[in-house]
Structures are given as structure tokens and as C-alpha cells.
Coordinates of C-alpha atoms in Angstrom, one line a residue:
Chain N
M145 CA -64.3 76.7 -14.1
S146 CA -68.0 75.9 -14.3
E147 CA -70.2 77.8 -11.9
E148 CA -73.0 75.2 -12.3
N149 CA -74.4 73.1 -9.5
P150 CA -71.8 70.7 -8.0
I151 CA -72.0 67.1 -9.1
V152 CA -72.0 64.1 -6.7
F153 CA -70.0 61.4 -8.4
L154 CA -70.9 57.9 -7.3
V155 CA -68.6 54.9 -8.0
D156 CA -69.9 51.5 -6.9
D157 CA -69.8 48.1 -8.7
D158 CA -73.2 47.1 -7.4
P159 CA -75.8 48.2 -10.0
S160 CA -78.6 48.3 -7.4
I161 CA -76.6 50.6 -5.2
L162 CA -75.9 52.9 -8.1
K163 CA -79.5 53.0 -9.0
T164 CA -81.1 53.4 -5.6
L165 CA -78.5 55.7 -4.1
S166 CA -78.4 58.0 -7.2
R167 CA -82.2 58.2 -7.1
A168 CA -82.3 59.0 -3.4
L169 CA -79.6 61.7 -3.7
E170 CA -81.4 63.2 -6.8
E171 CA -84.6 63.2 -4.8
H172 CA -82.7 65.4 -2.3
G173 CA -82.0 67.8 -5.2
L174 CA -78.4 66.8 -5.9
R175 CA -76.9 66.2 -9.4
V176 CA -75.6 62.7 -9.4
K177 CA -73.3 60.9 -11.9
P178 CA -73.0 57.2 -11.3
F179 CA -70.1 55.1 -12.5
K180 CA -69.7 51.4 -12.1
S181 CA -65.9 51.3 -12.0
A182 CA -62.9 53.5 -11.1
R183 CA -61.7 53.4 -14.7
K184 CA -65.1 54.6 -16.0
F185 CA -65.0 57.5 -13.5
L186 CA -61.4 58.5 -14.6
E187 CA -62.6 58.5 -18.2
G188 CA -65.8 60.4 -17.4
Y189 CA -64.5 63.0 -14.9
D190 CA -63.5 66.3 -16.4
G191 CA -62.6 68.5 -13.5
Q192 CA -66.2 69.4 -12.6
H193 CA -66.6 70.5 -9.0
G194 CA -68.5 68.4 -6.5
C195 CA -67.5 65.4 -4.5
L196 CA -66.9 61.7 -5.0
I197 CA -68.7 58.9 -3.2
L198 CA -66.4 55.9 -3.6
D199 CA -66.9 52.2 -2.8
L200 CA -63.9 50.7 -1.2
S201 CA -63.9 47.3 -2.9
L202 CA -64.1 47.6 -6.7
P203 CA -62.9 45.2 -9.3
E204 CA -59.6 46.1 -11.1
M205 CA -58.9 49.4 -9.4
D206 CA -60.2 49.6 -5.9
G207 CA -61.2 52.7 -4.0
L208 CA -57.9 53.3 -2.3
E209 CA -56.1 52.9 -5.6
L210 CA -58.4 55.4 -7.3
Q211 CA -57.7 57.8 -4.4
A212 CA -54.0 57.5 -5.0
E213 CA -54.4 57.8 -8.8
L214 CA -56.4 61.1 -8.3
K215 CA -53.6 62.4 -6.1
V216 CA -51.1 61.6 -8.9
R217 CA -53.3 63.4 -11.4
C218 CA -53.6 66.4 -9.0
I219 CA -57.4 66.0 -8.8
D220 CA -58.5 67.4 -5.4
I221 CA -62.1 66.3 -5.4
P222 CA -63.2 65.5 -1.8
I223 CA -63.9 61.7 -1.3
I224 CA -66.4 60.0 0.9
F225 CA -65.7 56.3 1.1
I226 CA -68.5 53.7 1.5
T227 CA -67.9 50.1 2.2
G228 CA -69.6 46.8 3.0
H229 CA -66.5 45.4 4.7
G230 CA -65.5 48.1 7.2
G231 CA -61.9 47.2 7.4
V232 CA -60.1 49.3 10.1
S233 CA -56.8 49.5 8.3
E234 CA -58.4 50.6 5.1
S235 CA -60.4 53.3 6.8
V236 CA -57.3 54.6 8.5
Q237 CA -55.5 54.7 5.2
A238 CA -58.4 56.4 3.5
I239 CA -58.8 59.1 6.1
R240 CA -55.0 59.7 6.3
S241 CA -55.0 60.2 2.6
G242 CA -57.5 62.9 3.0
A243 CA -60.9 61.3 2.7
I244 CA -63.8 63.2 4.3
D245 CA -65.3 60.1 5.9
F246 CA -65.6 56.4 5.8
L247 CA -69.2 55.1 6.0
E248 CA -70.1 51.5 6.6
K249 CA -73.0 50.2 4.6
P250 CA -75.9 50.4 5.3
F251 CA -75.7 54.0 6.5
L252 CA -78.6 56.3 6.9
P253 CA -79.0 58.4 3.7
E254 CA -79.2 61.5 6.1
T255 CA -75.7 60.7 7.3
L256 CA -74.4 60.6 3.7
L257 CA -76.2 63.8 2.9
L258 CA -74.5 65.6 5.8
R259 CA -71.1 64.3 4.6
I260 CA -71.9 65.3 1.0
N261 CA -72.8 68.9 2.2
E262 CA -69.5 69.0 4.1
A263 CA -67.6 67.7 1.1
L264 CA -69.2 70.2 -1.2
E265 CA -68.4 73.1 1.1
I266 CA -64.8 72.0 1.3
D267 CA -64.7 71.7 -2.5
Q268 CA -66.2 75.1 -2.9
R269 CA -63.7 76.6 -0.5
D270 CA -60.8 74.9 -2.3
R271 CA -62.0 76.2 -5.6
V272 CA -62.4 79.8 -4.4
R273 CA -59.0 79.7 -3.0
K274 CA -57.5 78.2 -6.1
K275 CA -59.3 80.7 -8.2
K276 CA -57.9 83.5 -6.1
Q277 CA -54.4 82.0 -6.4
N278 CA -54.7 81.6 -10.1
A279 CA -55.8 85.2 -10.4
I280 CA -52.8 86.3 -8.5
K281 CA -50.5 84.0 -10.5
D282 CA -52.1 85.6 -13.7
R283 CA -51.1 89.0 -12.4
F284 CA -47.5 87.8 -11.8
R285 CA -47.4 86.4 -15.3
K286 CA -47.8 90.0 -16.7
M287 CA -44.3 90.8 -15.6
T288 CA -41.5 91.2 -18.1
D289 CA -38.3 89.1 -17.8
R290 CA -36.4 91.9 -16.2
E291 CA -39.2 92.7 -13.8
R292 CA -39.3 89.0 -12.9
E293 CA -35.6 89.2 -11.9
V294 CA -36.2 92.2 -9.8
F295 CA -39.3 90.5 -8.3
Q296 CA -37.3 87.4 -7.4
L297 CA -34.7 89.5 -5.6
L298 CA -37.4 91.5 -3.8
I299 CA -39.1 88.4 -2.3
E300 CA -36.0 86.5 -1.5
G301 CA -34.2 86.7 1.9
Q302 CA -35.4 87.6 5.3
A303 CA -35.4 91.4 4.9
V304 CA -36.5 93.4 1.8
A305 CA -33.5 94.0 -0.4
S306 CA -32.9 97.7 -1.1
S307 CA -32.9 99.1 -4.6
K308 CA -29.2 99.7 -4.4
V309 CA -28.4 96.1 -3.6
I310 CA -30.7 94.8 -6.4
A311 CA -29.2 97.3 -8.8
K312 CA -25.7 96.1 -8.0
S313 CA -26.5 92.4 -8.3
L314 CA -28.3 92.9 -11.6
G315 CA -25.7 95.3 -12.9
I316 CA -28.3 98.0 -13.7
S317 CA -28.9 101.5 -12.4
H318 CA -30.6 102.3 -9.1
R319 CA -33.3 104.3 -10.9
T320 CA -34.1 101.5 -13.3
V321 CA -34.7 99.2 -10.3
E322 CA -37.0 101.8 -8.8
H323 CA -38.9 101.9 -12.1
H324 CA -39.2 98.2 -12.3
R325 CA -40.4 98.0 -8.7
G326 CA -43.1 100.5 -9.4
R327 CA -44.3 98.5 -12.5
I328 CA -44.2 95.2 -10.5
L329 CA -46.4 96.7 -7.7
E330 CA -48.7 98.1 -10.3
K331 CA -49.1 94.8 -12.2
T332 CA -49.6 92.8 -9.1
L333 CA -52.0 95.3 -7.5
C334 CA -49.9 95.6 -4.4
A335 CA -49.5 98.7 -2.4
S336 CA -46.1 97.9 -1.0
V337 CA -43.2 95.5 -1.2
P338 CA -44.2 93.7 2.1
E339 CA -47.7 93.2 0.7
L340 CA -46.1 91.7 -2.5
R341 CA -43.9 89.4 -0.4
A342 CA -47.0 88.2 1.5
L343 CA -48.9 87.6 -1.7
A344 CA -46.0 85.7 -3.2
K345 CA -45.8 83.6 -0.2
D346 CA -49.5 82.8 -0.3
V347 CA -49.4 81.4 -3.8
G348 CA -46.1 79.7 -3.2
F349 CA -43.5 81.8 -4.9
L350 CA -40.7 81.8 -2.5
A351 CA -37.6 80.2 -3.7
R352 CA -36.1 80.8 -7.2
E353 CA -36.8 77.3 -8.4
E354 CA -40.5 77.7 -7.6
S355 CA -40.8 80.7 -9.8
G356 CA -42.0 78.7 -12.7
F357 CA -44.0 81.3 -14.6
S358 CA -44.0 79.6 -18.0
Chain Z
M229 CA 0.5 -45.6 41.2
L230 CA -2.7 -43.9 41.8
G231 CA -4.5 -47.1 40.9
S232 CA -3.0 -48.9 43.9
L233 CA -3.9 -46.1 46.2
D234 CA -5.7 -47.2 49.4
L235 CA -8.0 -44.4 50.4
F236 CA -8.3 -45.5 54.0
E237 CA -4.7 -46.4 54.6
E238 CA -3.7 -45.1 58.0
F239 CA -0.6 -42.9 58.4
M240 CA 0.8 -41.0 61.3
P241 CA -1.9 -38.6 62.5
H242 CA -1.2 -34.9 61.8
G243 CA -1.4 -34.2 65.5
M244 CA 2.0 -35.7 65.8
C245 CA 3.4 -32.8 63.8
Y246 CA 1.9 -30.5 66.4
Q247 CA 3.6 -32.7 69.0
W248 CA 0.1 -32.9 70.5
R249 CA 0.5 -29.4 71.8
P250 CA -3.1 -28.5 72.7
D251 CA -2.6 -24.8 71.9
I252 CA -1.4 -25.3 68.3
L253 CA -3.7 -28.3 67.7
W254 CA -6.9 -26.6 68.9
L255 CA -6.0 -23.3 67.1
N256 CA -5.8 -25.2 63.8
V257 CA -8.8 -27.4 64.5
F258 CA -10.9 -24.6 65.7
S259 CA -10.0 -22.4 62.7
D260 CA -10.7 -25.2 60.3
V261 CA -14.1 -25.8 61.9
V262 CA -15.1 -22.1 61.5
I263 CA -13.7 -22.0 57.9
A264 CA -15.6 -25.2 57.1
F265 CA -18.9 -23.9 58.5
A266 CA -18.4 -20.7 56.6
Y267 CA -17.6 -22.5 53.4
F268 CA -20.7 -24.8 53.7
F269 CA -22.9 -21.8 54.5
I270 CA -21.8 -19.6 51.5
P271 CA -23.1 -22.0 48.8
F272 CA -26.5 -22.3 50.5
A273 CA -26.7 -18.5 50.8
L274 CA -25.9 -18.2 47.0
I275 CA -28.4 -20.9 46.0
Y276 CA -31.0 -19.3 48.2
F277 CA -30.3 -15.9 46.5
L278 CA -30.5 -17.5 43.0
R279 CA -33.8 -19.2 43.8
K280 CA -35.4 -16.1 45.3
R281 CA -34.1 -13.6 42.7
G282 CA -35.1 -15.6 39.7
K283 CA -33.4 -14.0 36.6
V284 CA -29.8 -13.5 37.5
P285 CA -27.1 -13.6 34.9
F286 CA -24.1 -16.0 35.0
T287 CA -25.9 -18.7 37.1
G288 CA -23.5 -21.3 35.7
V289 CA -20.5 -19.6 37.2
I290 CA -22.3 -19.1 40.4
Y291 CA -23.2 -22.8 40.7
M292 CA -19.5 -23.7 39.9
F293 CA -18.5 -21.3 42.7
C294 CA -20.9 -23.1 45.1
V295 CA -19.3 -26.4 44.2
F296 CA -15.8 -25.1 44.6
I297 CA -16.4 -23.4 47.9
F298 CA -18.3 -26.4 49.2
A299 CA -15.3 -28.6 48.2
C300 CA -13.0 -26.2 50.0
G301 CA -15.2 -26.7 53.1
I302 CA -14.7 -30.5 52.9
T303 CA -10.9 -30.1 52.6
H304 CA -11.0 -28.2 55.9
V305 CA -13.1 -30.9 57.5
M306 CA -10.5 -33.4 56.3
S307 CA -7.8 -31.3 57.9
I308 CA -9.6 -31.7 61.2
F309 CA -9.9 -35.5 60.7
T310 CA -6.2 -35.9 59.8
V311 CA -5.2 -34.4 63.1
W312 CA -6.2 -37.6 64.7
T313 CA -6.4 -40.1 61.9
G314 CA -3.8 -39.9 59.1
H315 CA -6.0 -40.6 56.0
Y316 CA -3.9 -38.5 53.7
A317 CA -4.8 -40.4 50.6
L318 CA -8.5 -39.6 51.2
Q319 CA -7.5 -36.0 52.0
G320 CA -5.4 -35.8 48.8
T321 CA -8.3 -37.1 46.7
I322 CA -10.7 -34.6 48.1
K323 CA -8.2 -31.9 47.5
A324 CA -7.8 -33.1 43.9
F325 CA -11.6 -32.8 43.4
T326 CA -11.4 -29.3 45.0
A327 CA -8.6 -28.4 42.7
L328 CA -10.6 -29.4 39.7
A329 CA -13.6 -27.4 40.9
S330 CA -11.6 -24.3 41.7
A331 CA -9.6 -24.5 38.4
A332 CA -12.8 -24.9 36.4
T333 CA -14.4 -22.0 38.2
A334 CA -11.3 -19.9 37.6
I335 CA -11.3 -20.8 33.9
M336 CA -15.1 -20.2 33.6
L337 CA -14.6 -16.8 35.2
Y338 CA -12.3 -15.4 32.6
P339 CA -14.5 -15.5 29.5
V340 CA -17.4 -13.9 31.3
M341 CA -15.3 -11.1 32.7
P342 CA -16.1 -8.6 29.9
K343 CA -19.8 -9.4 30.4
L344 CA -19.5 -9.0 34.1
L345 CA -17.9 -5.7 33.6
A346 CA -20.6 -4.6 31.2
L347 CA -23.2 -5.2 33.9
R348 CA -24.7 -1.9 35.1
S349 CA -24.2 -1.2 38.8
P350 CA -27.5 -0.5 40.7
T351 CA -26.6 3.2 40.9
E352 CA -26.1 3.4 37.1
L353 CA -29.4 1.6 36.6
E354 CA -31.1 4.0 39.0
A355 CA -29.8 7.0 36.9
T356 CA -30.9 5.3 33.7
N357 CA -34.3 4.7 35.2
I358 CA -34.7 8.4 36.2
S359 CA -33.7 9.7 32.8
L360 CA -36.1 7.2 31.1
Q361 CA -38.9 8.5 33.4
E362 CA -38.0 12.1 32.5
Q363 CA -38.2 11.2 28.8
I364 CA -41.6 9.6 29.3
E365 CA -42.8 12.8 31.1
Q366 CA -41.5 14.9 28.2
R367 CA -43.1 12.7 25.7
K368 CA -46.4 12.9 27.6
T369 CA -46.1 16.7 27.8
S370 CA -45.4 17.2 24.2
E371 CA -48.2 14.8 23.3
A372 CA -50.5 16.8 25.5
Q373 CA -49.3 20.0 23.8
S374 CA -49.8 18.4 20.4
I375 CA -53.4 17.4 21.3
K376 CA -54.0 20.9 22.7
L377 CA -52.7 22.4 19.5
Q378 CA -54.9 20.2 17.4
G379 CA -57.8 21.2 19.5
D380 CA -56.9 24.9 19.2
L381 CA -56.5 24.5 15.4
A382 CA -59.8 22.8 15.1
R383 CA -61.5 25.5 17.2
L384 CA -59.7 28.3 15.3
G385 CA -60.7 26.7 12.1
R386 CA -64.3 26.7 13.1
I387 CA -64.1 30.3 14.4
T388 CA -62.3 31.6 11.3
T389 CA -64.6 29.7 9.0
V390 CA -67.6 31.3 10.8
G391 CA -65.8 34.6 10.7
Q392 CA -65.2 34.3 7.1
M393 CA -68.8 33.4 6.4
A394 CA -69.9 36.3 8.5
T395 CA -67.6 38.7 6.6
G396 CA -68.8 37.3 3.3
L397 CA -72.4 37.5 4.4
A398 CA -71.9 41.0 5.8
H399 CA -70.6 42.2 2.5
E400 CA -73.3 40.5 0.5
L401 CA -76.1 41.6 2.8
N402 CA -74.9 45.2 3.4
Q403 CA -75.3 46.0 -0.3
P404 CA -79.1 45.2 -0.5
L405 CA -79.6 46.7 2.9
L406 CA -78.1 50.0 1.7
A407 CA -80.3 49.8 -1.4
I408 CA -83.4 49.3 0.8
S409 CA -82.3 52.2 3.0
A410 CA -81.9 54.5 -0.1
C411 CA -85.2 53.4 -1.5
T412 CA -87.0 54.0 1.7
D413 CA -85.5 57.5 1.9
T414 CA -86.7 58.2 -1.6
A415 CA -90.1 56.8 -0.8
V416 CA -90.4 59.1 2.3
L417 CA -89.6 62.1 0.2
R418 CA -92.0 61.2 -2.5
A419 CA -94.8 60.3 -0.1
K420 CA -94.4 63.7 1.6
K421 CA -95.4 65.3 -1.6
T422 CA -98.6 63.5 -2.2
S423 CA -99.8 62.1 1.1
N424 CA -100.1 62.9 4.8
D425 CA -101.0 59.3 5.7
A426 CA -99.4 58.9 9.2
V427 CA -99.4 55.1 9.0
L428 CA -97.6 55.1 5.7
F429 CA -94.9 57.4 7.2
D430 CA -94.7 55.2 10.2
C431 CA -94.2 52.1 8.1
L432 CA -91.5 53.8 6.1
D433 CA -89.7 54.9 9.3
D434 CA -89.9 51.4 10.6
I435 CA -88.4 50.0 7.4
Q436 CA -85.5 52.4 7.7
A437 CA -85.0 51.7 11.4
E438 CA -85.1 47.9 10.8
T439 CA -82.7 48.2 7.9
Q440 CA -80.2 50.0 10.1
R441 CA -80.8 47.4 12.9
A442 CA -80.0 44.6 10.5
G443 CA -76.8 46.4 9.6
A444 CA -75.9 46.9 13.3
I445 CA -76.4 43.1 13.9
I446 CA -74.0 42.2 11.1
R447 CA -71.5 44.7 12.4
A448 CA -71.7 43.4 16.0
L449 CA -71.3 39.8 14.8
R450 CA -68.2 40.7 12.8
Q451 CA -66.8 42.6 15.7
F452 CA -67.4 39.8 18.0
I453 CA -65.5 37.5 15.8
S454 CA -62.6 39.8 15.1
N455 CA -62.1 40.8 18.7
K456 CA -61.3 37.3 19.9
A457 CA -58.1 37.5 21.8
S458 CA -55.0 36.1 20.2
A459 CA -51.7 35.1 21.8
W460 CA -48.7 36.8 20.3
T461 CA -45.3 35.4 21.2
S462 CA -41.8 35.2 19.8
V463 CA -41.8 32.0 17.7
D464 CA -39.4 30.1 15.4
L465 CA -41.3 29.4 12.2
N466 CA -39.3 26.1 11.8
D467 CA -40.9 24.8 14.9
L468 CA -44.3 25.6 13.6
V469 CA -43.4 23.9 10.2
D470 CA -42.4 20.8 12.1
Q471 CA -45.6 20.8 14.2
A472 CA -47.8 21.3 11.1
V473 CA -46.0 18.6 9.2
R474 CA -46.4 16.2 12.1
L475 CA -50.2 17.1 12.2
M476 CA -50.5 16.5 8.5
S477 CA -48.3 13.4 8.2
G478 CA -51.3 11.1 8.5
E479 CA -53.3 12.8 5.7
A480 CA -50.2 12.9 3.6
R481 CA -49.5 9.2 4.1
N482 CA -53.1 8.3 3.2
A483 CA -52.8 10.3 0.0
D484 CA -49.4 8.7 -0.7
V485 CA -47.7 12.1 -0.6
Q486 CA -44.2 12.7 0.7
I487 CA -43.4 15.9 2.7
V488 CA -39.9 17.2 2.5
V489 CA -38.8 19.9 4.9
N490 CA -35.8 22.2 3.9
N491 CA -35.6 24.3 7.0
G492 CA -32.9 26.9 7.0
K493 CA -32.1 28.6 10.2
V494 CA -34.3 31.7 10.4
P495 CA -34.7 34.5 12.9
E496 CA -37.7 34.5 15.3
V497 CA -40.9 36.4 14.6
I498 CA -43.6 37.8 16.7
A499 CA -46.7 35.9 15.8
D500 CA -49.8 34.1 17.0
S501 CA -48.4 30.6 16.7
V502 CA -51.7 28.8 16.5
Q503 CA -52.8 31.1 13.7
I504 CA -49.6 30.6 11.7
A505 CA -49.8 26.8 12.3
Q506 CA -53.3 27.0 10.9
V507 CA -52.0 28.7 7.8
L508 CA -49.3 26.0 7.4
V509 CA -51.9 23.3 7.9
N510 CA -54.1 24.9 5.3
L511 CA -51.3 25.2 2.8
I512 CA -50.2 21.6 3.4
R513 CA -53.7 20.2 3.2
N514 CA -54.3 22.2 0.1
A515 CA -51.1 20.8 -1.5
V516 CA -52.0 17.2 -0.5
E517 CA -55.5 17.7 -2.0
A518 CA -54.0 19.2 -5.2
I519 CA -51.6 16.3 -5.6
S520 CA -54.3 13.7 -5.0
E521 CA -56.5 15.3 -7.6
R522 CA -53.6 15.1 -10.1
V523 CA -53.0 11.5 -9.3
D524 CA -56.5 10.7 -10.5
T525 CA -55.8 12.0 -13.9
V526 CA -52.1 11.7 -14.6
A527 CA -49.8 8.8 -13.8
N528 CA -46.8 10.2 -12.0
N529 CA -45.1 9.0 -8.8
D530 CA -43.5 12.3 -7.8
N531 CA -46.0 13.1 -5.1
I532 CA -43.9 15.5 -3.1
I533 CA -44.6 18.6 -1.0
T534 CA -41.5 20.7 -0.3
I535 CA -41.5 23.2 2.5
S536 CA -38.6 25.6 2.9
T537 CA -37.9 28.6 5.1
T538 CA -35.7 31.5 4.2
F539 CA -35.4 35.2 5.3
D540 CA -34.1 38.5 4.2
D541 CA -33.5 41.9 5.9
E542 CA -37.1 42.3 6.9
M543 CA -39.1 39.1 6.5
V544 CA -39.0 35.4 7.2
F545 CA -40.5 33.4 4.3
V546 CA -42.1 30.0 4.2
E547 CA -42.7 28.3 0.9
V548 CA -45.0 25.3 0.4
R549 CA -44.5 23.7 -3.1
D550 CA -46.5 20.9 -4.5
T551 CA -46.4 18.8 -7.6
G552 CA -50.1 19.1 -8.2
P553 CA -51.8 20.4 -11.3
G554 CA -51.8 24.1 -10.1
L555 CA -54.9 26.2 -10.0
A556 CA -57.3 26.7 -12.9
S557 CA -56.4 30.1 -14.5
G558 CA -58.8 33.0 -13.6
I559 CA -59.3 31.8 -10.0
D560 CA -58.1 34.0 -7.2
P561 CA -56.9 31.4 -4.7
F562 CA -57.3 33.8 -1.8
K563 CA -60.8 34.9 -2.4
A564 CA -63.5 33.3 -0.2
F565 CA -65.8 30.8 -1.8
E566 CA -63.7 30.6 -5.0
T567 CA -62.3 27.1 -5.5
N568 CA -61.6 24.5 -8.1
K569 CA -61.9 21.8 -5.6
V570 CA -64.7 19.4 -5.8
E571 CA -65.2 19.5 -2.1
G572 CA -64.7 22.4 0.3
L573 CA -65.8 26.0 0.5
G574 CA -62.6 27.5 -0.7
V575 CA -62.3 29.6 2.5
G576 CA -59.1 28.1 3.8
L577 CA -56.7 30.2 1.7
S578 CA -58.8 33.3 2.3
I579 CA -58.5 32.8 6.0
S580 CA -54.8 32.2 5.6
R581 CA -54.4 35.5 3.8
D582 CA -56.4 37.3 6.5
I583 CA -54.1 35.8 9.2
I584 CA -50.9 36.6 7.3
E585 CA -52.0 40.1 6.6
S586 CA -52.9 40.7 10.2
H587 CA -49.3 39.7 11.0
G588 CA -48.0 42.4 8.6
G589 CA -46.9 39.8 6.0
K590 CA -47.9 38.7 2.5
I591 CA -49.1 35.5 1.0
E592 CA -48.5 34.8 -2.7
Y593 CA -49.4 32.1 -5.2
K594 CA -47.1 31.1 -8.1
R595 CA -47.9 28.6 -10.7
L596 CA -44.7 26.7 -11.3
S597 CA -43.4 26.2 -14.9
G598 CA -43.9 22.5 -15.6
E599 CA -46.2 21.3 -13.0
G600 CA -47.1 22.3 -9.6
A601 CA -48.0 25.3 -7.4
S602 CA -46.0 27.3 -4.9
F603 CA -47.5 29.3 -2.0
T604 CA -45.1 31.6 -0.1
F605 CA -46.0 33.6 2.9
S606 CA -43.9 36.1 4.9
V607 CA -43.9 37.4 8.4
P608 CA -41.9 40.4 9.5
K609 CA -38.8 39.7 11.6
T610 CA -39.1 40.4 15.3
L611 CA -37.3 43.7 15.3
S612 CA -39.3 45.3 12.5
V613 CA -42.7 44.1 13.8
N614 CA -45.0 47.0 14.5
R615 CA -47.6 45.9 16.9
A616 CA -50.6 48.1 16.6

């Protein structure tokens, strides 16, 4: 993940909007990357952090379609919609699908700046959270296959499974389980099994089928 | 024998038969007098009626009846005479004449009997009259409704056309307005670095404020147009198809186009009937125009518009097909101001799409293999309609 300044991506099919709005935002000290179509944006975007200012009505793929496509591709960049039409139904759909705001042209550049700041903060927060989660996942990845089995049994169920129960279900000795448990806590930097369970829950390891470590 | 008959030959008076008993004699005489007067009076009454009433059927039979009853009256007068003077030959002759008249009347009566029976009684006529009047009232009401609908359509047409223009203008103008707004913002930032000219900043502020004001005016105009109240009711699309066809029949006839309606029974929908009628009128007008354009270039007599209604689990569909040339490829028929028509703004179909989409339906264009175009729109069935 790049730690550079966030980028404001601007997608609008009107060249004069691209030019003047990019210039205005740059004047406010933002890094701006303009695209004249949704396709061009999809080709040019490479996971950089920042936010997306997206015109609603675009040829070929319109703003709502791009928003859906980004969701499919698991790209979480915050979106601020801008539109010259101001359709109520579109705005509702855009906001429901997670857009930051829906601005009707011509808006005040100050308003857009406020929204951009908001979007960048959200993006930053998301990235920090993801980074943290990824770090935790990385720790989990250090476990051996046998440790993973024990881990799975530890985080399953309402109450913490005792070493004896785990030993029985895996067909290994009680002492071996105790040993694995110690190694698991060590690798995941957890002080106790309840802390491990909480952490696992945080990053979404709960059920067996979600334990995709590979 | 009859040839030697002496009409005034005297026989024994009939009074002799009564043995001149005054009671029997006067009873007969008096009755005959009354009957005779009555029989003389009836024909006059009938003739008076015929004269006053003018057009009365079967006048021939009625005149025959007059003659016959008048003759009957004379026979009774003769009965009185023969009480005192026995002119039985004269009486017989008069009776013979009466016999002829009555037989003729009777014979004439039989052939006219079916016609007489077919005559409506006054009460029947009254009932017919009332029902006719009701029909006239209904016709008047439906005519008034039709006129009102036409007026509504025309007004809606104007409103939606203006609305469409405003929407189109709004979009086109909002783009440069945003560009101006962005430029002004940049200009302010730049000017702050190099200048402290208060008037310059004032000017730039004014430009920004005026730009936003222009945007607000466009927004208000669009809102004003879109907020116009519409009347949603439960409607049968077949009725609207019939209305629209009726409205367009004149234009179709002028263009020598035949409209065929294949209405299947469809469930009712919740809709603004005026708006849907407008869509139908737009589609039919479009089809008529498409066909007449083709007529100019290709010789073909199949100028037919087919309208059919169908439905499935969720939607009711109306299809309008024409045998025109279809649209030039690359034209989006539902986009405002895009048209391959020589005349017209090309906003009709765009308005139609707006209307159908606001009803939760869809409108689609299909170019038919061979020749012709097909427009199909759908409106959700009443139960599944979600009224926001």
C-alpha cells in the first residue's frame, strides 16, 4: 500500500468539466487524476487510495454501473456522485449503494472539497483497518496445519473448548494440545484464548468454511 | 228476379208484427234511433281524428270502417221506417250495401292484422323514447369525456414537452455552469496570491454567486414541472388503447393507415390514465408517421399498425407494431432531440419513456426482421405496484 498523498479520481465525459474541476481541486492542493469514461478509469485505477468523483450519466457505462462494477471487483474507494440531471431515484440508489454524497451541478467547489475531505478520511480509516486486519491475518497464516485445527476448535462454539475435549476430537494427547495452544497464542501475539477469539472474530474467522488461509 | 224489384213497393208495415203494442214498438223504435245516432256519430268522430292527427297508419281500413258503420246506421233508420211503411225491398237493398261494406271491411282487416299487431303501444313507445334519451345522454357524456381527454393530452403534451426541454436545457447548462464555478474558485485562489484588490475579489464572489443562482433557477424550474399533480387510478389498458385509437383514427385515415387492435383480456393496473394515453398516442402517431415516410419511397399497400395487449405474472404489456421502415441504426429512439424524422423534435418517445419508467415499467424498441418496428411498454399489475 502506498503511503503517498491520496488521489482524487475524477470521471466525467465533459472535457471542460474535467479540465476546470481538476484545475480547481489541484489549486486546493489535491492530487487529481481525470478520466473521461468509466472504462478509462477501470483501466487506469490501480488500487491507489483516495476517492472517486463520478458523473452519473456517462456514455457506455454510467456512474451507477461503474459503482456496481467496483463492488464486484471488491474496490472500496469512496464515491461522490455529481450530476447535471438530479434524478431522485438515481440519487437514492447511489446513496444506498454506499456513495458519500450526490451533488447536483453546479455545486460550490467548497461543498465538493468538504465531501472530498470526508471521503478521504473514510478511505484512510478503511485502509488502516484493512491493514490491521491483514497484519492479523498474516499472523494467523504462520500457524502449521495441526495448529490451525486446534485454532479452529478453540474459536468455535459458545464457550472455550477445554484442552481435553480438543485432544479427544483430534485424537492426540492432552499435552500436545497444550503445546499447540501455547504456540498459537505466541504466533498471534495474544495473551489468552478469549483475546484470540475476539481477534479472530474481528477479522472474520468464525466458522470453519471461513478459515480460508491459503 | 232482382231486376223486377220495386224498391218502393208497399207491404204490410212491421208494426203489425208488434200488433201495434206501443211498449214493444217504441222499445224497438227508440233503440234503433239511439243506435242510428251512435252509428252516424262514430264515422264523424273517426274522420275528425284522422284529419286532426295527420299521419295515422291504416287510413284505408279506417275509412272503410266509417262507411260500414254509417251504412249500419242507415239500416237502423230503415228499421224505424218499416215499422209504419213496409218498404222491405228498399230495406233489403240498403242491407245488401251494408253487407258489402262490412264484408269488405272484414276482408281488409285480416291482411293488416300482423301490421296492426306490430304497432307499438304508447307505453312501449314511451319506454323506447326514454332509453333513446338515455343513450343520447351517454353519448354526450362520453363525447365530453373524449373532448376533455383530448384537452388533457394536449396540455400534458405541452407540459411534458416544456419539461423535457427544461430537463435537456438543465443538463446542458449545468455543465458550463459548473465549469464557470470551478474556474471562479481557481481564480479566487490565484488572485489571493498576487493581489489584494477588493473589487476584483468582489467581482469573483459575484460571479460565483450568480452561477449558483443560475443553477438554482434551473433546479426550481425542473422541480415545478416534475411536481405537477398526477391522478393515479386503477385502469384497464384495453380501454386506454381504444381511446387512443379513437383519438388517432383521423390521422391514421388521412395517412391511409389501418389500425388493428388485438386486445387480450388483461388485469388492471394502477396508472395515470392521461399519461399512459399520451404514451399510446405518441407511439401510434410515431407509427403512422413512420409508415407514411415509407409510403413515399416504397410502393406497398400494407399500411397496418397492430396494437396488442398481453400480461405475465408481474406486468401488463402493450405492443405497437408498424410496417414502416424502422429506425436508422445508431439512433436511440428514447433520447430527447434524437430523431430521424424530418419534422419534430424527437422528444415524444423520450417523454413516453419518462412516463413509463415513472410507472415502474419499461419501454423497448425492436426492429422487426423484414420491415417494420415494434415498441413494447409494460406497466406493473395492480398488486405488485409499489407506490412511492
